Amino acid sequence: MKACIRDTAATVTAVSAAVVLAACGADTGNDPDGANGPRIGLLLPDATTARWEAQDRPLLEKRIRELCDTCAVEHANAKGDVALQQEQMESMITKGVDVIVLVAVDARSLRPTVVKAHGADIPVIAYDRLAEGPISGYVSFDGVEVGRLQGRALLQAMGDKVPGAEIVMMNGDPSDPNAKSFKEGALSVLAGKVKIGKAYDTPQWRAETAHMNMSGALAALGADSIDGVYAANDGLAGGSISALKANKVTPLPPVTGQDAELPALRRIVVGDQYMTVFKPFGPEAAAGGAMAVAAARGQSLGKVATGQVPTRGGEAVAAVLLTPVSVTVGNIRDTVVKDGLHTVQQICTPQLRAACAKAGLT
C-alpha cells in the first residue's frame, strides 16, 4: 500500500474541518483489530510540551480509527532525543509500516531517515513541523502568522510605551522549523517599534531554561527596563513568569505564549500572562489523520490537502495549513471553551473564582 503522490495547487492558510473529515471516507474492511490492515507509525518529539501526548496523539488515533477501522497505529515518543527519534524512524522502516507521521525533534538531523523511508516507499507526513527531505505531505498551522499574532498582542499590551519599549525575546528550539517561523512573524511586527534588550533561543523548549535566561536578562537589563516579554509558547511563558516573580518584579510586564495550555489560561485569568495562541488541535489532527490514511492506502494526498508548501529542497508537497487564533482574557470563553479544549470548570479553580468572575467566566 505504500505510495507517495504529490499534487499541485496554491498554498492556503485555512481549511474547513468538513473538507478534511470527508477526505477519505470510512473504511469498509472486515479487520477490526488491524492485523492485516495498514500500519501507521506516529512519532512524537517530546513529553515536555503537554499537547503532544494529551491532545495530538489521542485526536490523531481517534481520527485514524474513524476513517480506517483496519488501521493500526504504532506510537513512539523521542523525549527530546534526536538519536532516539532516528532509531524510532529506523525501526518503523524495518517493520515496513505503510506511512509515518513525523513530528521531528530536529528536522535537519532526521533528513537521512526521511530519505531512507522514501527509498523504502514509505510516505512521511510532516505533522506540525516541516521536516526536511522527501516528505509526502505536511499538516500544520501558519507559523509566521502565529508570530504576528504574538507580536501584535505584545504591542497592544505595552500601549503607550511603544515606540521605544524594551523587550526580552524568549524564542523556541532553534532546531524546530516552527520556532524560526514564529520568530520571523514576531519580528515582522516588532522590528522598528521596540528595542530587543535580550533574545534567547531555548533548546527543547524547556521552561527551566527560560527561567534561567529570564533571570539573566533581569540581571543584565534591570527589572524596570523590561516592558514586555515575547515568549514563543506557554511553557517558555511560564518559565519566564516564574523568574520574574522570583525576582519580585511587580507589576509583571505583558508576556505572550502559545498552545492554550491550561496553566497558561489560568495565568491569563489572573493577569500574569497577557495572551496565548490557540491552535485548534481537532482540525489539525483530523487533517493529519486523513492524510495518513490516504497515504497508507496509496491514495492521492491531493484529495485531503488544500494546497502545497515548498520544502527546503524547493519541491512542493501537498499541505493543509490552518489559521491560529489569539486568546486574551476577554475571549477565552469564545475560543478555547467554545471549541471544547478546556471547560470553565477546569480553568476556574476555587482559588481563581474572583478572577474568573471578573473575566466573565462564571
mmCIF file of C-alpha atoms in Angstrom:
data_model
loop_
_atom_site.group_PDB
_atom_site.id
_atom_site.type_symbol
_atom_site.label_atom_id
_atom_site.label_comp_id
_atom_site.label_asym_id
_atom_site.label_seq_id
_atom_site.Cartn_x
_atom_site.Cartn_y
_atom_site.Cartn_z
ATOM 1 C CA MET A 1 0.000 0.000 0.000
ATOM 2 C CA LYS A 2 2.980 2.278 0.253
ATOM 3 C CA ALA A 3 2.699 5.208 -2.122
ATOM 4 C CA CYS A 4 3.792 8.805 -2.385
ATOM 5 C CA ILE A 5 1.671 11.006 -4.654
ATOM 6 C CA ARG A 6 2.042 14.757 -4.913
ATOM 7 C CA ASP A 7 -0.352 17.266 -6.484
ATOM 8 C CA THR A 8 -0.073 20.928 -7.416
ATOM 9 C CA ALA A 9 -2.210 23.781 -6.094
ATOM 10 C CA ALA A 10 -1.892 27.186 -4.452
ATOM 11 C CA THR A 11 -0.983 27.379 -0.768
ATOM 12 C CA VAL A 12 -3.797 28.426 1.560
ATOM 13 C CA THR A 13 -3.909 29.357 5.204
ATOM 14 C CA ALA A 14 -7.272 27.961 6.277
ATOM 15 C CA VAL A 15 -9.300 24.803 5.832
ATOM 16 C CA SER A 16 -12.776 23.744 6.831
ATOM 17 C CA ALA A 17 -12.976 20.677 9.022
ATOM 18 C CA ALA A 18 -15.688 19.317 6.738
ATOM 19 C CA VAL A 19 -13.277 19.041 3.813
ATOM 20 C CA VAL A 20 -10.747 17.219 5.936
ATOM 21 C CA LEU A 21 -13.197 14.834 7.561
ATOM 22 C CA ALA A 22 -14.719 13.808 4.266
ATOM 23 C CA ALA A 23 -11.389 13.336 2.521
ATOM 24 C CA CYS A 24 -11.044 9.565 2.758
ATOM 25 C CA GLY A 25 -14.405 8.223 3.837
ATOM 26 C CA ALA A 26 -14.991 5.342 6.192
ATOM 27 C CA ASP A 27 -13.119 2.086 5.842
ATOM 28 C CA THR A 28 -15.150 -0.898 4.725
ATOM 29 C CA GLY A 29 -12.743 -3.648 5.707
ATOM 30 C CA ASN A 30 -13.508 -6.568 7.995
ATOM 31 C CA ASP A 31 -10.417 -6.489 10.171
ATOM 32 C CA PRO A 32 -11.287 -4.526 13.312
ATOM 33 C CA ASP A 33 -8.067 -5.438 15.080
ATOM 34 C CA GLY A 34 -5.932 -4.053 12.269
ATOM 35 C CA ALA A 35 -3.963 -7.302 11.996
ATOM 36 C CA ASN A 36 -3.945 -7.217 8.193
ATOM 37 C CA GLY A 37 -4.724 -3.560 7.622
ATOM 38 C CA PRO A 38 -2.470 -0.556 7.037
ATOM 39 C CA ARG A 39 0.051 0.270 9.743
ATOM 40 C CA ILE A 40 0.682 3.899 10.593
ATOM 41 C CA GLY A 41 3.746 4.987 12.544
ATOM 42 C CA LEU A 42 3.278 8.040 14.779
ATOM 43 C CA LEU A 43 6.498 9.626 16.041
ATOM 44 C CA LEU A 44 6.178 12.472 18.557
ATOM 45 C CA PRO A 45 9.081 14.697 19.623
ATOM 46 C CA ASP A 46 8.958 15.159 23.396
ATOM 47 C CA ALA A 47 6.999 14.847 26.611
ATOM 48 C CA THR A 48 7.807 18.340 27.920
ATOM 49 C CA THR A 49 5.185 20.069 25.731
ATOM 50 C CA ALA A 50 1.807 18.940 27.046
ATOM 51 C CA ARG A 51 -0.018 18.968 23.715
ATOM 52 C CA TRP A 52 1.713 16.007 22.077
ATOM 53 C CA GLU A 53 0.526 13.224 24.385
ATOM 54 C CA ALA A 54 -2.541 14.952 25.871
ATOM 55 C CA GLN A 55 -4.074 16.333 22.651
ATOM 56 C CA ASP A 56 -2.439 15.389 19.358
ATOM 57 C CA ARG A 57 -1.889 11.691 19.962
ATOM 58 C CA PRO A 58 -5.428 10.764 21.097
ATOM 59 C CA LEU A 59 -7.024 13.001 18.476
ATOM 60 C CA LEU A 60 -4.892 11.553 15.678
ATOM 61 C CA GLU A 61 -5.577 7.991 16.788
ATOM 62 C CA LYS A 62 -9.306 8.705 17.040
ATOM 63 C CA ARG A 63 -9.471 10.215 13.540
ATOM 64 C CA ILE A 64 -7.479 7.350 12.053
ATOM 65 C CA ARG A 65 -9.848 4.801 13.660
ATOM 66 C CA GLU A 66 -12.865 6.699 12.341
ATOM 67 C CA LEU A 67 -11.525 6.714 8.798
ATOM 68 C CA CYS A 68 -9.978 3.261 8.792
ATOM 69 C CA ASP A 69 -11.150 0.588 11.212
ATOM 70 C CA THR A 70 -8.489 -1.815 9.920
ATOM 71 C CA CYS A 71 -5.608 0.607 10.515
ATOM 72 C CA ALA A 72 -3.171 0.059 13.378
ATOM 73 C CA VAL A 73 -1.184 2.939 14.913
ATOM 74 C CA GLU A 74 2.311 2.337 16.273
ATOM 75 C CA HIS A 75 3.367 5.225 18.515
ATOM 76 C CA ALA A 76 6.711 6.339 19.939
ATOM 77 C CA ASN A 77 7.920 9.471 21.727
ATOM 78 C CA ALA A 78 11.517 10.651 21.316
ATOM 79 C CA LYS A 79 11.530 12.542 24.639
ATOM 80 C CA GLY A 80 13.533 15.332 23.033
ATOM 81 C CA ASP A 81 16.352 12.960 21.980
ATOM 82 C CA VAL A 82 17.359 13.251 18.318
ATOM 83 C CA ALA A 83 19.268 9.961 18.324
ATOM 84 C CA LEU A 84 16.288 8.163 19.841
ATOM 85 C CA GLN A 85 13.947 9.512 17.180
ATOM 86 C CA GLN A 86 16.377 8.427 14.479
ATOM 87 C CA GLU A 87 16.271 4.920 15.966
ATOM 88 C CA GLN A 88 12.477 5.056 16.056
ATOM 89 C CA MET A 89 12.396 6.037 12.385
ATOM 90 C CA GLU A 90 14.753 3.156 11.550
ATOM 91 C CA SER A 91 12.504 0.786 13.486
ATOM 92 C CA MET A 92 9.409 1.917 11.609
ATOM 93 C CA ILE A 93 11.206 1.437 8.283
ATOM 94 C CA THR A 94 12.401 -2.029 9.297
ATOM 95 C CA LYS A 95 8.868 -3.000 10.338
ATOM 96 C CA GLY A 96 7.616 -1.856 6.955
ATOM 97 C CA VAL A 97 4.831 0.418 8.146
ATOM 98 C CA ASP A 98 2.699 1.909 5.399
ATOM 99 C CA VAL A 99 3.192 5.555 6.399
ATOM 100 C CA ILE A 100 4.999 7.556 9.081
ATOM 101 C CA VAL A 101 3.513 10.652 10.719
ATOM 102 C CA LEU A 102 6.532 12.570 11.993
ATOM 103 C CA VAL A 103 6.908 15.498 14.371
ATOM 104 C CA ALA A 104 10.667 15.944 14.039
ATOM 105 C CA VAL A 105 12.811 16.751 17.062
ATOM 106 C CA ASP A 106 15.396 18.190 14.676
ATOM 107 C CA ALA A 107 14.359 18.472 11.033
ATOM 108 C CA ARG A 108 17.910 18.554 9.664
ATOM 109 C CA SER A 109 19.129 15.579 11.691
ATOM 110 C CA LEU A 110 16.112 13.483 10.699
ATOM 111 C CA ARG A 111 16.612 14.120 6.991
ATOM 112 C CA PRO A 112 18.700 10.943 6.323
ATOM 113 C CA THR A 113 15.995 8.704 7.786
ATOM 114 C CA VAL A 114 13.295 10.555 5.832
ATOM 115 C CA VAL A 115 15.347 9.850 2.704
ATOM 116 C CA LYS A 116 15.644 6.205 3.753
ATOM 117 C CA ALA A 117 11.882 5.939 4.294
ATOM 118 C CA HIS A 118 11.303 7.421 0.847
ATOM 119 C CA GLY A 119 13.679 4.846 -0.611
ATOM 120 C CA ALA A 120 11.655 2.118 1.087
ATOM 121 C CA ASP A 121 8.475 3.559 -0.482
ATOM 122 C CA ILE A 122 7.128 4.671 2.898
ATOM 123 C CA PRO A 123 5.469 8.104 2.729
ATOM 124 C CA VAL A 124 6.366 10.529 5.528
ATOM 125 C CA ILE A 125 3.750 13.053 6.639
ATOM 126 C CA ALA A 126 5.328 16.006 8.461
ATOM 127 C CA TYR A 127 2.926 16.931 11.256
ATOM 128 C CA ASP A 128 3.010 20.406 12.821
ATOM 129 C CA ARG A 129 6.709 20.854 11.920
ATOM 130 C CA LEU A 130 8.022 20.883 8.367
ATOM 131 C CA ALA A 131 10.568 18.069 8.171
ATOM 132 C CA GLU A 132 13.464 18.063 5.715
ATOM 133 C CA GLY A 133 13.860 15.516 2.953
ATOM 134 C CA PRO A 134 11.387 13.915 0.517
ATOM 135 C CA ILE A 135 8.241 14.143 2.628
ATOM 136 C CA SER A 136 4.883 13.394 1.015
ATOM 137 C CA GLY A 137 2.661 15.805 2.915
ATOM 138 C CA TYR A 138 2.519 18.478 5.585
ATOM 139 C CA VAL A 139 -0.135 19.459 8.127
ATOM 140 C CA SER A 140 0.306 22.444 10.424
ATOM 141 C CA PHE A 141 -0.679 25.993 11.279
ATOM 142 C CA ASP A 142 0.684 29.128 9.642
ATOM 143 C CA GLY A 143 3.730 29.635 11.877
ATOM 144 C CA VAL A 144 4.547 33.114 10.622
ATOM 145 C CA GLU A 145 1.004 34.207 11.453
ATOM 146 C CA VAL A 146 1.422 32.759 14.967
ATOM 147 C CA GLY A 147 4.392 35.093 15.451
ATOM 148 C CA ARG A 148 2.471 38.030 14.020
ATOM 149 C CA LEU A 149 -0.391 37.443 16.454
ATOM 150 C CA GLN A 150 2.054 37.324 19.351
ATOM 151 C CA GLY A 151 3.851 40.474 18.203
ATOM 152 C CA ARG A 152 0.641 42.443 17.686
ATOM 153 C CA ALA A 153 -0.689 41.419 21.081
ATOM 154 C CA LEU A 154 2.541 42.434 22.791
ATOM 155 C CA LEU A 155 2.465 45.873 21.167
ATOM 156 C CA GLN A 156 -1.151 46.330 22.207
ATOM 157 C CA ALA A 157 -0.402 45.271 25.779
ATOM 158 C CA MET A 158 2.527 47.673 26.118
ATOM 159 C CA GLY A 159 0.348 50.542 24.905
ATOM 160 C CA ASP A 160 1.860 53.993 25.400
ATOM 161 C CA LYS A 161 5.339 52.573 25.994
ATOM 162 C CA VAL A 162 5.550 51.897 22.255
ATOM 163 C CA PRO A 163 7.584 53.061 20.400
ATOM 164 C CA GLY A 164 10.759 52.737 22.398
ATOM 165 C CA ALA A 165 9.708 49.865 24.646
ATOM 166 C CA GLU A 166 12.380 47.301 25.552
ATOM 167 C CA ILE A 167 11.533 43.615 25.432
ATOM 168 C CA VAL A 168 13.097 40.225 26.059
ATOM 169 C CA MET A 169 12.603 37.584 23.347
ATOM 170 C CA MET A 170 12.308 34.008 24.586
ATOM 171 C CA ASN A 171 12.379 32.104 21.297
ATOM 172 C CA GLY A 172 11.857 28.379 20.844
ATOM 173 C CA ASP A 173 14.124 25.496 19.939
ATOM 174 C CA PRO A 174 16.438 26.571 17.083
ATOM 175 C CA SER A 175 16.228 23.051 15.620
ATOM 176 C CA ASP A 176 12.443 23.356 15.282
ATOM 177 C CA PRO A 177 11.481 24.926 11.926
ATOM 178 C CA ASN A 178 8.314 26.288 13.527
ATOM 179 C CA ALA A 179 10.353 28.285 16.037
ATOM 180 C CA LYS A 180 12.026 30.071 13.154
ATOM 181 C CA SER A 181 8.647 30.890 11.636
ATOM 182 C CA PHE A 182 7.308 32.202 14.952
ATOM 183 C CA LYS A 183 10.362 34.438 15.349
ATOM 184 C CA GLU A 184 10.090 35.666 11.753
ATOM 185 C CA GLY A 185 6.442 36.586 12.213
ATOM 186 C CA ALA A 186 7.035 38.314 15.537
ATOM 187 C CA LEU A 187 9.969 40.334 14.250
ATOM 188 C CA SER A 188 7.975 41.413 11.188
ATOM 189 C CA VAL A 189 5.629 43.181 13.611
ATOM 190 C CA LEU A 190 8.049 44.266 16.353
ATOM 191 C CA ALA A 191 11.034 45.452 14.297
ATOM 192 C CA GLY A 192 11.426 49.211 14.438
ATOM 193 C CA LYS A 193 8.823 49.567 17.173
ATOM 194 C CA VAL A 194 10.650 48.078 20.161
ATOM 195 C CA LYS A 195 14.186 47.587 21.397
ATOM 196 C CA ILE A 196 15.172 43.968 21.897
ATOM 197 C CA GLY A 197 17.215 44.047 25.091
ATOM 198 C CA LYS A 198 17.930 40.333 25.157
ATOM 199 C CA ALA A 199 16.994 37.445 22.866
ATOM 200 C CA TYR A 200 17.412 33.769 23.658
ATOM 201 C CA ASP A 201 16.879 30.503 21.806
ATOM 202 C CA THR A 202 15.584 27.683 24.011
ATOM 203 C CA PRO A 203 16.716 24.136 23.124
ATOM 204 C CA GLN A 204 13.937 21.559 23.553
ATOM 205 C CA TRP A 205 11.530 24.329 24.597
ATOM 206 C CA ARG A 206 12.456 23.819 28.254
ATOM 207 C CA ALA A 207 10.675 26.055 30.755
ATOM 208 C CA GLU A 208 13.573 25.804 33.204
ATOM 209 C CA THR A 209 15.912 27.197 30.548
ATOM 210 C CA ALA A 210 13.526 30.122 30.035
ATOM 211 C CA HIS A 211 13.557 30.715 33.803
ATOM 212 C CA MET A 212 17.353 30.787 33.813
ATOM 213 C CA ASN A 213 17.547 33.077 30.788
ATOM 214 C CA MET A 214 14.964 35.483 32.173
ATOM 215 C CA SER A 215 16.937 35.692 35.418
ATOM 216 C CA GLY A 216 19.983 36.569 33.327
ATOM 217 C CA ALA A 217 18.046 39.210 31.406
ATOM 218 C CA LEU A 218 16.874 40.794 34.645
ATOM 219 C CA ALA A 219 20.434 40.918 35.949
ATOM 220 C CA ALA A 220 21.706 42.465 32.711
ATOM 221 C CA LEU A 221 18.904 44.918 31.960
ATOM 222 C CA GLY A 222 17.237 45.602 35.282
ATOM 223 C CA ALA A 223 13.599 44.895 36.065
ATOM 224 C CA ASP A 224 12.499 48.471 35.360
ATOM 225 C CA SER A 225 13.835 48.275 31.800
ATOM 226 C CA ILE A 226 11.776 45.269 30.660
ATOM 227 C CA ASP A 227 8.467 46.454 29.204
ATOM 228 C CA GLY A 228 7.373 43.170 27.654
ATOM 229 C CA VAL A 229 8.339 39.535 27.085
ATOM 230 C CA TYR A 230 7.920 37.692 23.817
ATOM 231 C CA ALA A 231 7.632 34.024 24.815
ATOM 232 C CA ALA A 232 7.175 31.670 21.869
ATOM 233 C CA ASN A 233 4.980 29.182 23.742
ATOM 234 C CA ASP A 234 3.218 28.721 27.059
ATOM 235 C CA GLY A 235 5.990 26.645 28.598
ATOM 236 C CA LEU A 236 8.511 29.422 27.969
ATOM 237 C CA ALA A 237 5.970 31.951 29.226
ATOM 238 C CA GLY A 238 5.609 30.001 32.460
ATOM 239 C CA GLY A 239 9.367 29.769 32.950
ATOM 240 C CA SER A 240 9.786 33.483 32.260
ATOM 241 C CA ILE A 241 6.995 34.468 34.623
ATOM 242 C CA SER A 242 8.352 32.279 37.415
ATOM 243 C CA ALA A 243 11.707 34.064 37.110
ATOM 244 C CA LEU A 244 10.043 37.481 37.115
ATOM 245 C CA LYS A 245 8.138 36.566 40.268
ATOM 246 C CA ALA A 246 11.207 35.062 41.927
ATOM 247 C CA ASN A 247 12.939 38.396 41.356
ATOM 248 C CA LYS A 248 9.905 40.223 42.820
ATOM 249 C CA VAL A 249 9.123 42.123 39.614
ATOM 250 C CA THR A 250 5.847 43.983 40.033
ATOM 251 C CA PRO A 251 3.785 44.707 38.126
ATOM 252 C CA LEU A 252 4.638 41.942 35.693
ATOM 253 C CA PRO A 253 5.294 43.014 32.110
ATOM 254 C CA PRO A 254 2.955 41.547 29.466
ATOM 255 C CA VAL A 255 4.042 38.066 28.350
ATOM 256 C CA THR A 256 2.920 36.208 25.200
ATOM 257 C CA GLY A 257 2.507 32.465 24.752
ATOM 258 C CA GLN A 258 1.186 29.704 22.510
ATOM 259 C CA ASP A 259 -0.729 26.398 22.717
ATOM 260 C CA ALA A 260 -3.526 27.467 25.106
ATOM 261 C CA GLU A 261 -2.256 25.172 27.843
ATOM 262 C CA LEU A 262 -4.416 25.027 30.968
ATOM 263 C CA PRO A 263 -1.812 26.616 33.306
ATOM 264 C CA ALA A 264 -1.382 29.440 30.781
ATOM 265 C CA LEU A 265 -5.106 30.137 30.665
ATOM 266 C CA ARG A 266 -5.154 30.343 34.450
ATOM 267 C CA ARG A 267 -2.232 32.779 34.318
ATOM 268 C CA ILE A 268 -4.144 34.858 31.777
ATOM 269 C CA VAL A 269 -7.215 34.948 34.008
ATOM 270 C CA VAL A 270 -5.221 36.307 36.968
ATOM 271 C CA GLY A 271 -3.196 38.692 34.765
ATOM 272 C CA ASP A 272 0.220 37.053 34.979
ATOM 273 C CA GLN A 273 0.290 36.232 31.242
ATOM 274 C CA TYR A 274 -1.234 38.516 28.627
ATOM 275 C CA MET A 275 -2.106 36.126 25.807
ATOM 276 C CA THR A 276 -1.648 32.754 24.192
ATOM 277 C CA VAL A 277 -2.177 31.459 20.666
ATOM 278 C CA PHE A 278 -4.831 28.790 20.253
ATOM 279 C CA LYS A 279 -4.204 26.267 17.508
ATOM 280 C CA PRO A 280 -7.294 24.052 17.460
ATOM 281 C CA PHE A 281 -5.859 20.567 17.715
ATOM 282 C CA GLY A 282 -9.020 18.866 16.411
ATOM 283 C CA PRO A 283 -8.829 20.195 12.838
ATOM 284 C CA GLU A 284 -5.053 19.659 12.727
ATOM 285 C CA ALA A 285 -5.359 16.062 13.904
ATOM 286 C CA ALA A 286 -8.302 15.499 11.548
ATOM 287 C CA ALA A 287 -6.191 16.646 8.597
ATOM 288 C CA GLY A 288 -3.155 14.670 9.770
ATOM 289 C CA GLY A 289 -5.183 11.513 10.294
ATOM 290 C CA ALA A 290 -6.900 11.841 6.921
ATOM 291 C CA MET A 291 -3.588 12.425 5.165
ATOM 292 C CA ALA A 292 -2.000 9.425 6.918
ATOM 293 C CA VAL A 293 -4.866 7.113 5.968
ATOM 294 C CA ALA A 294 -4.854 8.307 2.366
ATOM 295 C CA ALA A 295 -1.102 7.767 2.085
ATOM 296 C CA ALA A 296 -1.338 4.328 3.714
ATOM 297 C CA ARG A 297 -3.955 3.330 1.161
ATOM 298 C CA GLY A 298 -1.926 4.630 -1.744
ATOM 299 C CA GLN A 299 -4.423 7.389 -2.485
ATOM 300 C CA SER A 300 -3.627 10.860 -3.739
ATOM 301 C CA LEU A 301 -2.923 13.303 -0.932
ATOM 302 C CA GLY A 302 -4.433 15.993 -3.112
ATOM 303 C CA LYS A 303 -7.846 14.714 -2.029
ATOM 304 C CA VAL A 304 -7.003 15.753 1.536
ATOM 305 C CA ALA A 305 -4.703 18.732 1.017
ATOM 306 C CA THR A 306 -5.938 22.245 0.413
ATOM 307 C CA GLY A 307 -2.719 23.451 -1.182
ATOM 308 C CA GLN A 308 1.035 22.998 -1.265
ATOM 309 C CA VAL A 309 4.130 24.293 0.502
ATOM 310 C CA PRO A 310 7.725 24.264 -0.742
ATOM 311 C CA THR A 311 10.179 22.056 1.115
ATOM 312 C CA ARG A 312 13.749 23.104 1.920
ATOM 313 C CA GLY A 313 14.823 21.451 -1.311
ATOM 314 C CA GLY A 314 12.337 23.541 -3.263
ATOM 315 C CA GLU A 315 9.905 20.774 -4.143
ATOM 316 C CA ALA A 316 6.248 21.475 -3.362
ATOM 317 C CA VAL A 317 4.268 18.941 -1.321
ATOM 318 C CA ALA A 318 0.593 18.538 -0.502
ATOM 319 C CA ALA A 319 -0.308 20.562 2.569
ATOM 320 C CA VAL A 320 -3.019 21.724 4.929
ATOM 321 C CA LEU A 321 -2.260 24.994 6.743
ATOM 322 C CA LEU A 322 -4.726 26.116 9.391
ATOM 323 C CA THR A 323 -5.286 29.551 10.906
ATOM 324 C CA PRO A 324 -4.252 30.238 14.545
ATOM 325 C CA VAL A 325 -6.307 32.333 16.980
ATOM 326 C CA SER A 326 -5.125 34.931 19.512
ATOM 327 C CA VAL A 327 -6.547 34.395 23.017
ATOM 328 C CA THR A 328 -6.670 37.013 25.772
ATOM 329 C CA VAL A 329 -8.752 37.176 28.919
ATOM 330 C CA GLY A 330 -11.665 38.688 27.006
ATOM 331 C CA ASN A 331 -12.222 35.846 24.548
ATOM 332 C CA ILE A 332 -11.342 32.668 26.458
ATOM 333 C CA ARG A 333 -14.997 31.582 26.519
ATOM 334 C CA ASP A 334 -15.477 32.180 22.794
ATOM 335 C CA THR A 335 -12.309 30.311 21.769
ATOM 336 C CA VAL A 336 -10.845 27.508 23.867
ATOM 337 C CA VAL A 337 -14.017 26.902 25.911
ATOM 338 C CA LYS A 338 -16.345 27.034 22.903
ATOM 339 C CA ASP A 339 -14.051 24.678 20.988
ATOM 340 C CA GLY A 340 -14.015 22.200 23.865
ATOM 341 C CA LEU A 341 -10.288 22.327 24.606
ATOM 342 C CA HIS A 342 -10.896 23.243 28.269
ATOM 343 C CA THR A 343 -14.025 23.820 30.333
ATOM 344 C CA VAL A 344 -14.718 26.805 32.550
ATOM 345 C CA GLN A 345 -14.610 24.407 35.498
ATOM 346 C CA GLN A 346 -11.105 23.272 34.553
ATOM 347 C CA ILE A 347 -9.836 26.813 34.170
ATOM 348 C CA CYS A 348 -11.587 28.339 37.170
ATOM 349 C CA THR A 349 -10.219 26.587 40.241
ATOM 350 C CA PRO A 350 -11.611 27.728 43.612
ATOM 351 C CA GLN A 351 -8.583 29.976 44.060
ATOM 352 C CA LEU A 352 -9.430 31.757 40.803
ATOM 353 C CA ARG A 353 -13.136 32.248 41.494
ATOM 354 C CA ALA A 354 -12.930 36.016 41.901
ATOM 355 C CA ALA A 355 -10.659 36.497 38.883
ATOM 356 C CA CYS A 356 -12.896 34.282 36.760
ATOM 357 C CA ALA A 357 -15.980 36.234 37.803
ATOM 358 C CA LYS A 358 -14.245 39.439 36.767
ATOM 359 C CA ALA A 359 -13.373 37.864 33.435
ATOM 360 C CA GLY A 360 -16.960 36.701 32.850
ATOM 361 C CA LEU A 361 -16.075 33.038 33.229
ATOM 362 C CA THR A 362 -18.651 32.052 35.836
#
